[in-house]
Short mmCIF file of C-alpha atoms and ligand atoms in Angstrom, two decimals:
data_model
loop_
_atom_site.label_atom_id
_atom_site.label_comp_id
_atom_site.label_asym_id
_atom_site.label_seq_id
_atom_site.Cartn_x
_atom_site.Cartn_y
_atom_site.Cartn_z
CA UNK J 279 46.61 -11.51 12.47
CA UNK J 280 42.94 -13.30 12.18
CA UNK J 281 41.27 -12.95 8.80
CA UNK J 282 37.51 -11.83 9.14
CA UNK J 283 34.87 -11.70 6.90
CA UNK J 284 32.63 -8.32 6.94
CA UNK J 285 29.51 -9.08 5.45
CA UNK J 286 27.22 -6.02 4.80
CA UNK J 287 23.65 -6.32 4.79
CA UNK J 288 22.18 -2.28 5.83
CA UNK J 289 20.22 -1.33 8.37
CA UNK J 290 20.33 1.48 10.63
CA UNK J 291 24.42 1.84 10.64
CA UNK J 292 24.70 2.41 7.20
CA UNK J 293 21.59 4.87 7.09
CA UNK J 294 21.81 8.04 5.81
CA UNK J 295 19.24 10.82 6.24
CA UNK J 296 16.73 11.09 3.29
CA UNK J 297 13.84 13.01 2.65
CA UNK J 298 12.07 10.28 3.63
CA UNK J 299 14.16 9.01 6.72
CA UNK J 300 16.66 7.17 7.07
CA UNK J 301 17.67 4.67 4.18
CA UNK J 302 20.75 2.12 4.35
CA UNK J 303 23.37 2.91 1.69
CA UNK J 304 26.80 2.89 3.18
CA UNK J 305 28.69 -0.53 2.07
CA UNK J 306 31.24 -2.22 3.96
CA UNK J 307 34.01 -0.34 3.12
CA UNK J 308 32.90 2.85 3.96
CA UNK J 309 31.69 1.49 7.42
CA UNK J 310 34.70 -0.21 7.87
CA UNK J 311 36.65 3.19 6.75
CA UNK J 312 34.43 5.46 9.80
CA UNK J 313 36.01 2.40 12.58
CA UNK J 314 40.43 3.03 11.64
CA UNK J 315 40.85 1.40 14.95
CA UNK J 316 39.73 -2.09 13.61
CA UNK J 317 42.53 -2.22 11.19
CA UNK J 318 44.65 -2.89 14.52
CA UNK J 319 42.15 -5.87 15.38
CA UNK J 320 42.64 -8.03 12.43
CA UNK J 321 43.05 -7.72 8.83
CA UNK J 322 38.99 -7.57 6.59
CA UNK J 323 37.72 -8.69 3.79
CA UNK J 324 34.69 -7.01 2.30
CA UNK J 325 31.35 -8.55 0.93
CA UNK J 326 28.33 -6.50 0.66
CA UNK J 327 25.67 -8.68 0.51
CA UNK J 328 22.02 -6.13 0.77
CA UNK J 329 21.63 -2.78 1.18
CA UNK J 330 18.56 -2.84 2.78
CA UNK J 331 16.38 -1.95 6.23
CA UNK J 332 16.12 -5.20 8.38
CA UNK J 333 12.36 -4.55 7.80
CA UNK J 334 12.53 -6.48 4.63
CA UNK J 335 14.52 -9.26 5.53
CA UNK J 336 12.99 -12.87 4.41
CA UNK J 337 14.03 -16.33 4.83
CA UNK J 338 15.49 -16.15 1.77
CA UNK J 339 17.66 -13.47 2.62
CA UNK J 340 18.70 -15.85 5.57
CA UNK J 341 19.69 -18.90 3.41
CA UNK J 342 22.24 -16.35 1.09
CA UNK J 343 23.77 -15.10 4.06
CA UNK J 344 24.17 -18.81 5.21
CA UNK J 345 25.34 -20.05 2.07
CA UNK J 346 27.61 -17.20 1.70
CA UNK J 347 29.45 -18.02 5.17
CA UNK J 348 29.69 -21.83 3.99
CA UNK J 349 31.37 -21.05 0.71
CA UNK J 350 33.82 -18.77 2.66
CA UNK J 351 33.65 -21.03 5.94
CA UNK J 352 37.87 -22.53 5.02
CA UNK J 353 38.88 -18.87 4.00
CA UNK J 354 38.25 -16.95 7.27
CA UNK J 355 38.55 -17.27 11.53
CA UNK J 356 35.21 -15.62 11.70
CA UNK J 357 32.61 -13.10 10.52
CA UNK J 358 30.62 -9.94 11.24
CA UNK J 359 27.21 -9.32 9.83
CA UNK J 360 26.20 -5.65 10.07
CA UNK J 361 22.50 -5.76 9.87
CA UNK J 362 19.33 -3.55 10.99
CA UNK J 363 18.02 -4.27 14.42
CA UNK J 364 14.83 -4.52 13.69
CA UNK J 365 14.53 -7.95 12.69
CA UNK J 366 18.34 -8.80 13.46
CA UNK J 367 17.24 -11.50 16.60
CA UNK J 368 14.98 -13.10 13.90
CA UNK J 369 18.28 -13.64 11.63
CA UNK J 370 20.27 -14.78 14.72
CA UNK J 371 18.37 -17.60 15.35
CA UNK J 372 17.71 -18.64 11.63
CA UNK J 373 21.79 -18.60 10.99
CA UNK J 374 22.24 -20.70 14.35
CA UNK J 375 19.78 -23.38 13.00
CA UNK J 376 21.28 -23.22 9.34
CA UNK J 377 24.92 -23.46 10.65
CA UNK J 378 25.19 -25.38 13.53
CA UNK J 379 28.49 -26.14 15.59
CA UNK J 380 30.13 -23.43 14.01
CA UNK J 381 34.07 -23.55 16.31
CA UNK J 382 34.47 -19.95 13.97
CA UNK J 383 32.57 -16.68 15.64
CA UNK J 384 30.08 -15.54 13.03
CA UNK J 385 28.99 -11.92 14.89
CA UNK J 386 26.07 -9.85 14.05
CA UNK J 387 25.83 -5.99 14.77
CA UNK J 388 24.30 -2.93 14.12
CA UNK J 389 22.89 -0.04 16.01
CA UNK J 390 20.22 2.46 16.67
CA UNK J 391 21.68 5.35 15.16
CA UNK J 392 23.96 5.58 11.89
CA UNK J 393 27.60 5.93 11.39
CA UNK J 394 27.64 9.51 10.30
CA UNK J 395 25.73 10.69 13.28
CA UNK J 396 27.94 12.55 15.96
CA UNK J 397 26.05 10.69 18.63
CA UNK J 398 26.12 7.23 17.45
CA UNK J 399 26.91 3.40 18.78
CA UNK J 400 27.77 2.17 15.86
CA UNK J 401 31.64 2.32 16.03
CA UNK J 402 31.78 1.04 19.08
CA UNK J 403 29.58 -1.76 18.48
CA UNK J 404 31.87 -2.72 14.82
CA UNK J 405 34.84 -2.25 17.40
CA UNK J 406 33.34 -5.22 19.81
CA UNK J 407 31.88 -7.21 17.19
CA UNK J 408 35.24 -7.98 15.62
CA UNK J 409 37.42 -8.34 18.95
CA UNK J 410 34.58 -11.08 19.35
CA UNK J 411 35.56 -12.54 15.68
CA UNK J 412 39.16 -12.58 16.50
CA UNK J 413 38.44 -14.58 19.82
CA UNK J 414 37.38 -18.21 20.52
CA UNK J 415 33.78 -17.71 20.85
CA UNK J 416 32.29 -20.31 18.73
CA UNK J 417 28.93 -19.81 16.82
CA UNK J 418 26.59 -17.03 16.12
CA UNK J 419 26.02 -14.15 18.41
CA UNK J 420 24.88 -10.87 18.82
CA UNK J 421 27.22 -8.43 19.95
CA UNK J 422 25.40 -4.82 21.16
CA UNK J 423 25.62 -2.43 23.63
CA UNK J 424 29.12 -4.14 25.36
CA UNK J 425 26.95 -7.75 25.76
CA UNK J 426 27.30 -10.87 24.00
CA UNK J 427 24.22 -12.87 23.35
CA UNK J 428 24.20 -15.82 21.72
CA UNK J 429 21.97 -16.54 18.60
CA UNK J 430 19.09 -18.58 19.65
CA UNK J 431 18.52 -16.29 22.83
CA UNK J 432 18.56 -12.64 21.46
CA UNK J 433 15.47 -10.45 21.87
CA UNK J 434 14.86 -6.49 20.41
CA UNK J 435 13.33 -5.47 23.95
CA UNK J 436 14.17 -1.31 23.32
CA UNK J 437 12.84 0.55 20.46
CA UNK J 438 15.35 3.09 21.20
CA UNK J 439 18.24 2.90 23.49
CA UNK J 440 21.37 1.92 22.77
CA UNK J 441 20.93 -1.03 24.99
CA UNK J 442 18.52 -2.68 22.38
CA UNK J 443 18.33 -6.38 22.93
CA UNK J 444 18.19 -8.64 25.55
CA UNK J 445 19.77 -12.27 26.33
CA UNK J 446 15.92 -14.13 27.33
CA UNK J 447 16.20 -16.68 29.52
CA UNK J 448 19.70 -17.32 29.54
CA UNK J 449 23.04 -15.44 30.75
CA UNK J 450 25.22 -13.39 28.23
CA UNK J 451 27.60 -15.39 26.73
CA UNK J 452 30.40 -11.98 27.75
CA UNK J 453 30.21 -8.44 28.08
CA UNK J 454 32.97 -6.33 26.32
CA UNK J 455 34.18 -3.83 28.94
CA UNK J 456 37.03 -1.15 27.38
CA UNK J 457 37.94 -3.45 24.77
CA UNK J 458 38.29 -6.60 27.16
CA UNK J 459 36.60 -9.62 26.14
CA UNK J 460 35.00 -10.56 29.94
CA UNK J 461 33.74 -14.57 29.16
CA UNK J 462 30.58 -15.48 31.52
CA UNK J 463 29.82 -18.79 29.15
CA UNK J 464 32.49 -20.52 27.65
CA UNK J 465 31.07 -23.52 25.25
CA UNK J 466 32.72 -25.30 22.51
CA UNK J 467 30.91 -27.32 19.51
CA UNK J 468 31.28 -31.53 20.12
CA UNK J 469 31.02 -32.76 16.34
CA UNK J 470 31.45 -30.83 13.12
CA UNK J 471 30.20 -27.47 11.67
CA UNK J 472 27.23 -28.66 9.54
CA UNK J 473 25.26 -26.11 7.29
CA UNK J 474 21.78 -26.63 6.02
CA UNK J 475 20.17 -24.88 3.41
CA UNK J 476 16.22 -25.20 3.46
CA UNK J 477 13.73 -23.03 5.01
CA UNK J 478 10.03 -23.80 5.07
CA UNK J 479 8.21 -20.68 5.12
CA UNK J 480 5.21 -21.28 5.98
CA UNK J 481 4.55 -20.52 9.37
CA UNK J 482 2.87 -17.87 11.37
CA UNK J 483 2.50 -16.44 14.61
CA UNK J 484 -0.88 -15.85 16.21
CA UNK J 485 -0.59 -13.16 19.21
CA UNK J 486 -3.62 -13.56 21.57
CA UNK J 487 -6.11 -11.24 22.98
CA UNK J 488 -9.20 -11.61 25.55
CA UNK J 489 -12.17 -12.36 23.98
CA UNK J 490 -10.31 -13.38 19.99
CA UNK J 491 -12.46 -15.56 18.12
CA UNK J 492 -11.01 -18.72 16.39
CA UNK J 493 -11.79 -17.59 12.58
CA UNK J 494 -8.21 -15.98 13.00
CA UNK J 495 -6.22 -19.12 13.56
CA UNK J 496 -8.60 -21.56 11.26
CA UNK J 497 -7.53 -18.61 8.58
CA UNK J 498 -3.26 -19.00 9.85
CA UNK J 499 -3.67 -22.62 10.27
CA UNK J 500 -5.50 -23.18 6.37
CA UNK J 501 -2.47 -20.75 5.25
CA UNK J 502 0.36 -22.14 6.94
CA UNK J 503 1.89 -25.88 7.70
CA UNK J 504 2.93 -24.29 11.26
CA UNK J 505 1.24 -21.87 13.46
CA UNK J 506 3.17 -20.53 16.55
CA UNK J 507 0.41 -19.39 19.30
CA UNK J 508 1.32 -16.64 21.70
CA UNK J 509 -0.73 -17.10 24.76
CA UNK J 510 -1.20 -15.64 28.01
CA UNK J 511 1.29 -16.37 31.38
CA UNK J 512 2.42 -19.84 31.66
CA UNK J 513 0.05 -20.88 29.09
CA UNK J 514 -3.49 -22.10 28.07
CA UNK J 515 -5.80 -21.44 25.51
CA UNK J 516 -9.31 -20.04 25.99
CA UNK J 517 -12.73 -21.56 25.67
CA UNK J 518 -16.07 -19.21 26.08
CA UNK J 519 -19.26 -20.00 24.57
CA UNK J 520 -18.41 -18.22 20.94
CA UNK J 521 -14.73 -19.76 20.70
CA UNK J 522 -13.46 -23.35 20.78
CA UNK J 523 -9.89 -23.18 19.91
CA UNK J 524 -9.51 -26.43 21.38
CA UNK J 525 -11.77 -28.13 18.36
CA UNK J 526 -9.98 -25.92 15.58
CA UNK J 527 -6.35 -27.36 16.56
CA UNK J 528 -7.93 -30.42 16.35
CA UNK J 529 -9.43 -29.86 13.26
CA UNK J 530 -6.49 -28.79 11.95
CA UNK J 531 -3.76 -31.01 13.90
CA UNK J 532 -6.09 -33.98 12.07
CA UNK J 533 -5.09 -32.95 8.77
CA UNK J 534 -1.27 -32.93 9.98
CA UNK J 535 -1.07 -28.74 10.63
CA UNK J 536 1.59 -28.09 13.79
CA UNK J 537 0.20 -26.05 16.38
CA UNK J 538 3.23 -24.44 18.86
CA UNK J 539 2.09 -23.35 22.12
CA UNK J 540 4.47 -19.94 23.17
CA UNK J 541 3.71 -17.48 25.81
CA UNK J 542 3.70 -13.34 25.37
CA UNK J 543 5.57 -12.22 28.33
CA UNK J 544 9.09 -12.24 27.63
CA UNK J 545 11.28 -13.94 30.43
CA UNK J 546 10.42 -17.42 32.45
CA UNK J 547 8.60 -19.17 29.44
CA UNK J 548 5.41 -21.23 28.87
CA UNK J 549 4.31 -24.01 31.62
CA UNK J 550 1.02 -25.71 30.03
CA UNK J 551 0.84 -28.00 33.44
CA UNK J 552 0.26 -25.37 35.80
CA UNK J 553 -3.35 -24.53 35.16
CA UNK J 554 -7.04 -25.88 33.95
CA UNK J 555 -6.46 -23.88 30.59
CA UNK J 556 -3.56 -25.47 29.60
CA UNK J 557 -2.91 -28.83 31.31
CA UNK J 558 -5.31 -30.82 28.51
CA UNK J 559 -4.35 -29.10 25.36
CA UNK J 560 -0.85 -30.99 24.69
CA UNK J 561 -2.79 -34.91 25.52
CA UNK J 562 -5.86 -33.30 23.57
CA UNK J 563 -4.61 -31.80 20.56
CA UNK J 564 -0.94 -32.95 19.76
CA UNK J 565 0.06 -29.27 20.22
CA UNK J 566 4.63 -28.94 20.82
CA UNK J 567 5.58 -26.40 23.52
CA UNK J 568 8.06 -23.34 23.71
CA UNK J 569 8.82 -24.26 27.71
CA UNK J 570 12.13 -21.33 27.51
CA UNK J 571 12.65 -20.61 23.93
CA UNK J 572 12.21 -17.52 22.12
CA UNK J 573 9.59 -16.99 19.54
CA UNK J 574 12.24 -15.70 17.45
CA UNK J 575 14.10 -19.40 17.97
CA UNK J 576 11.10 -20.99 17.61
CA UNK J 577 9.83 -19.46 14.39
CA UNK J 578 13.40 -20.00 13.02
CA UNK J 579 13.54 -23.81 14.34
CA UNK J 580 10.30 -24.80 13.23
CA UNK J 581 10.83 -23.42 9.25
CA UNK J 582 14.57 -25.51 9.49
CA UNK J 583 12.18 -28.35 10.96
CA UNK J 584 9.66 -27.94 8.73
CA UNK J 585 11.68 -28.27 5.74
CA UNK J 586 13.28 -31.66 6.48
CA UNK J 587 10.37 -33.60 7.07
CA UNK J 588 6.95 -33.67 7.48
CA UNK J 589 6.86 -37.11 10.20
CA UNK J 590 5.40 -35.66 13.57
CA UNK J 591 7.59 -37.73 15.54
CA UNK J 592 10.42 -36.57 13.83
CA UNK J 593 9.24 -33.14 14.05
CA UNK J 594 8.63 -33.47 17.68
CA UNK J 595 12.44 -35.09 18.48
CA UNK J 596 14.14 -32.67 16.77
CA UNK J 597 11.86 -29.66 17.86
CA UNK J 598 12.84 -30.77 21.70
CA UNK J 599 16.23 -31.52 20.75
CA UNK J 600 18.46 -27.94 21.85
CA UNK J 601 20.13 -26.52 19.24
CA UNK J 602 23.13 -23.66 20.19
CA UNK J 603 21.28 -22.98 23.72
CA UNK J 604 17.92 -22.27 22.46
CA UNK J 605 16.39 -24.76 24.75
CA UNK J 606 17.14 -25.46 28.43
CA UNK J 607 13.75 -27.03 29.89
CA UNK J 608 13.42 -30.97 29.26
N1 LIG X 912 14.86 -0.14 10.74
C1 LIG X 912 16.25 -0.41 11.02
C2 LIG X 912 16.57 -1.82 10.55
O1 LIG X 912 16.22 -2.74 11.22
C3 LIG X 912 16.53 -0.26 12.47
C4 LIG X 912 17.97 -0.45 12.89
O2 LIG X 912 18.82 -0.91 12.18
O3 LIG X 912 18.27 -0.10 14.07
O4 LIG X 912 17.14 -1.99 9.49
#
């Protein structure tokens, strides 16, 4: 029988009803105690790592669950990370950047309404998250709803349902259907599990609107050694008589700030060629380019980047160079 780790970090499955909402507090054991059926799957090991809502998960919280898989990386086949939803895509991508070519299944789950509830997707959610463990489905993934998504690709697109995320611009990996395993993507890692340990955190994301003036990124860009830039369609940044984002990158680009250009609308990705507004600004101002990542992956890729070196061509290769899927354009 496989040997999995269950990591516990709260969220929404291990919420109980307070006064003041719901509030993780269930640990691993008792989660693991509501699912009897997994017991069949493969024998568990319990670590409860946070009790908390997804809300308030940080980088740092990132680099302990990271470091806790590596010590425990020779012990187990695979792991399961219960975790809120809310920010769960965010820790998907960060754990496929800080352990990369993983050949063990490290699965994340959760779901959108808690254990005890008589409606509720959490069991079988646990239930597919660990026949994922036990199988050869290398790397981190999301497992939700009956899909697979891998880590880099994952995407909270409903507030509500039980279908919560979405795989963006790439096919699930599987879907589970009645407890089969149902492979669309089969991949396996060329060189050795390698885990890193480093997150630079400062970088922000700057969402645009018609008309925003550029005092908002001159404010992110003095803050931050990264600002990720959300823009309209296929891409392009505006310029109106009150607003020169063009001469603030550069102003800020100059003094060795990265600028990443992303788009808002979810699937397809950015395309900075295509028109007048955008065709200039990668020659002009030394800004990178999302093409079909996530911002999630990107946010994630760019604090791993950011905290092994500071050399723009470096930061450039290695920011073009896909890691677990995250990046299919070239
Ligand atoms: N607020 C919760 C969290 O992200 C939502 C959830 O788990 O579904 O922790």
């Amino acid at each position: 029988m496989k040997h999995i780790l269950m990591i516990g970090t709260g969220g929404t499955i291990a919420s109980g009803v307070t006064a003041e909402g719901l509030a993780p507090e269930l640990t691993t054991e008792q989660l693991l105690h509501e699912v009897p059926g997994i017991a069949k799957i493969c024998r568990v090991d319990c670590r409860q790592l946070f009790t908390i809502d997804s809300t308030n998960m940080t980088p740092k919280h990132w680099i302990k669950l990271a470091n806790t898989i590596r010590e425990e990386y020779a012990n187990y086949d695979g792991f399961v990370i219960t975790h809120g939803t809310d920010t769960m895509a965010y820790t998907a991508a960060a754990l496929s950047y800080l352990i990369q070519n993983s050949e063990k299944p490290i699965v994340l789950t959760g779901a959108q309404k808690p254990i005890g509830f008589e409606t509720t997707d959490s069991r079988v959610n646990m239930t597919d998250a660990f026949l994922c463990a036990t199988r050869n489905m290398p790397g981190v993934q999301i497992v939700f709803n009956g899909k697979v998504i891998i880590g880099t690709r994952a995407c909270k697109t409903h507030s509500k349902s039980f279908q919560a995320f979405s795989s963006i611009n790439f096919p699930y990996l599987a879907v589970m259907q009645d407890g089969r395993l149902l492979r669309y993507i089969s991949h396996a890692p060329t060189e050795f599990v390698r885990f890193y340990d480093r997150l630079n955190e400062r970088v922000g994301v700057l969402k645009l609107i018609p008309g925003m003036q550029t005092d908002v990124l001159d404010y992110l860009l003095e803050k931050n050694d990264a600002v990720i830039i959300e823009s309209f369609g296929v891409g392009g940044l505006p310029s109106y008589d009150y607003a020169d984002f063009y001469a603030c990158i550069r102003r800020h680009t100059a003094k060795g700030k990265l600028v990443i250009m992303t788009t808002q609308v979810s699937n397809e990705g950015s395309d900075l060629a295509v028109y007048h507004v955008g065709h200039r600004l990668k020659s002009e101002t030394g800004v990178l380019e999302a093409y079909d990542m996530t911002t999630e992956a990107v946010v994630a890729k760019v604090m791993w980047i950011l905290a092994q070196t500071k050399d723009f061509d470096q930061i450039r290769r290695l920011f073009y160079t896909p890691v677990a899927f995250d990046l299919l354009y070239n």
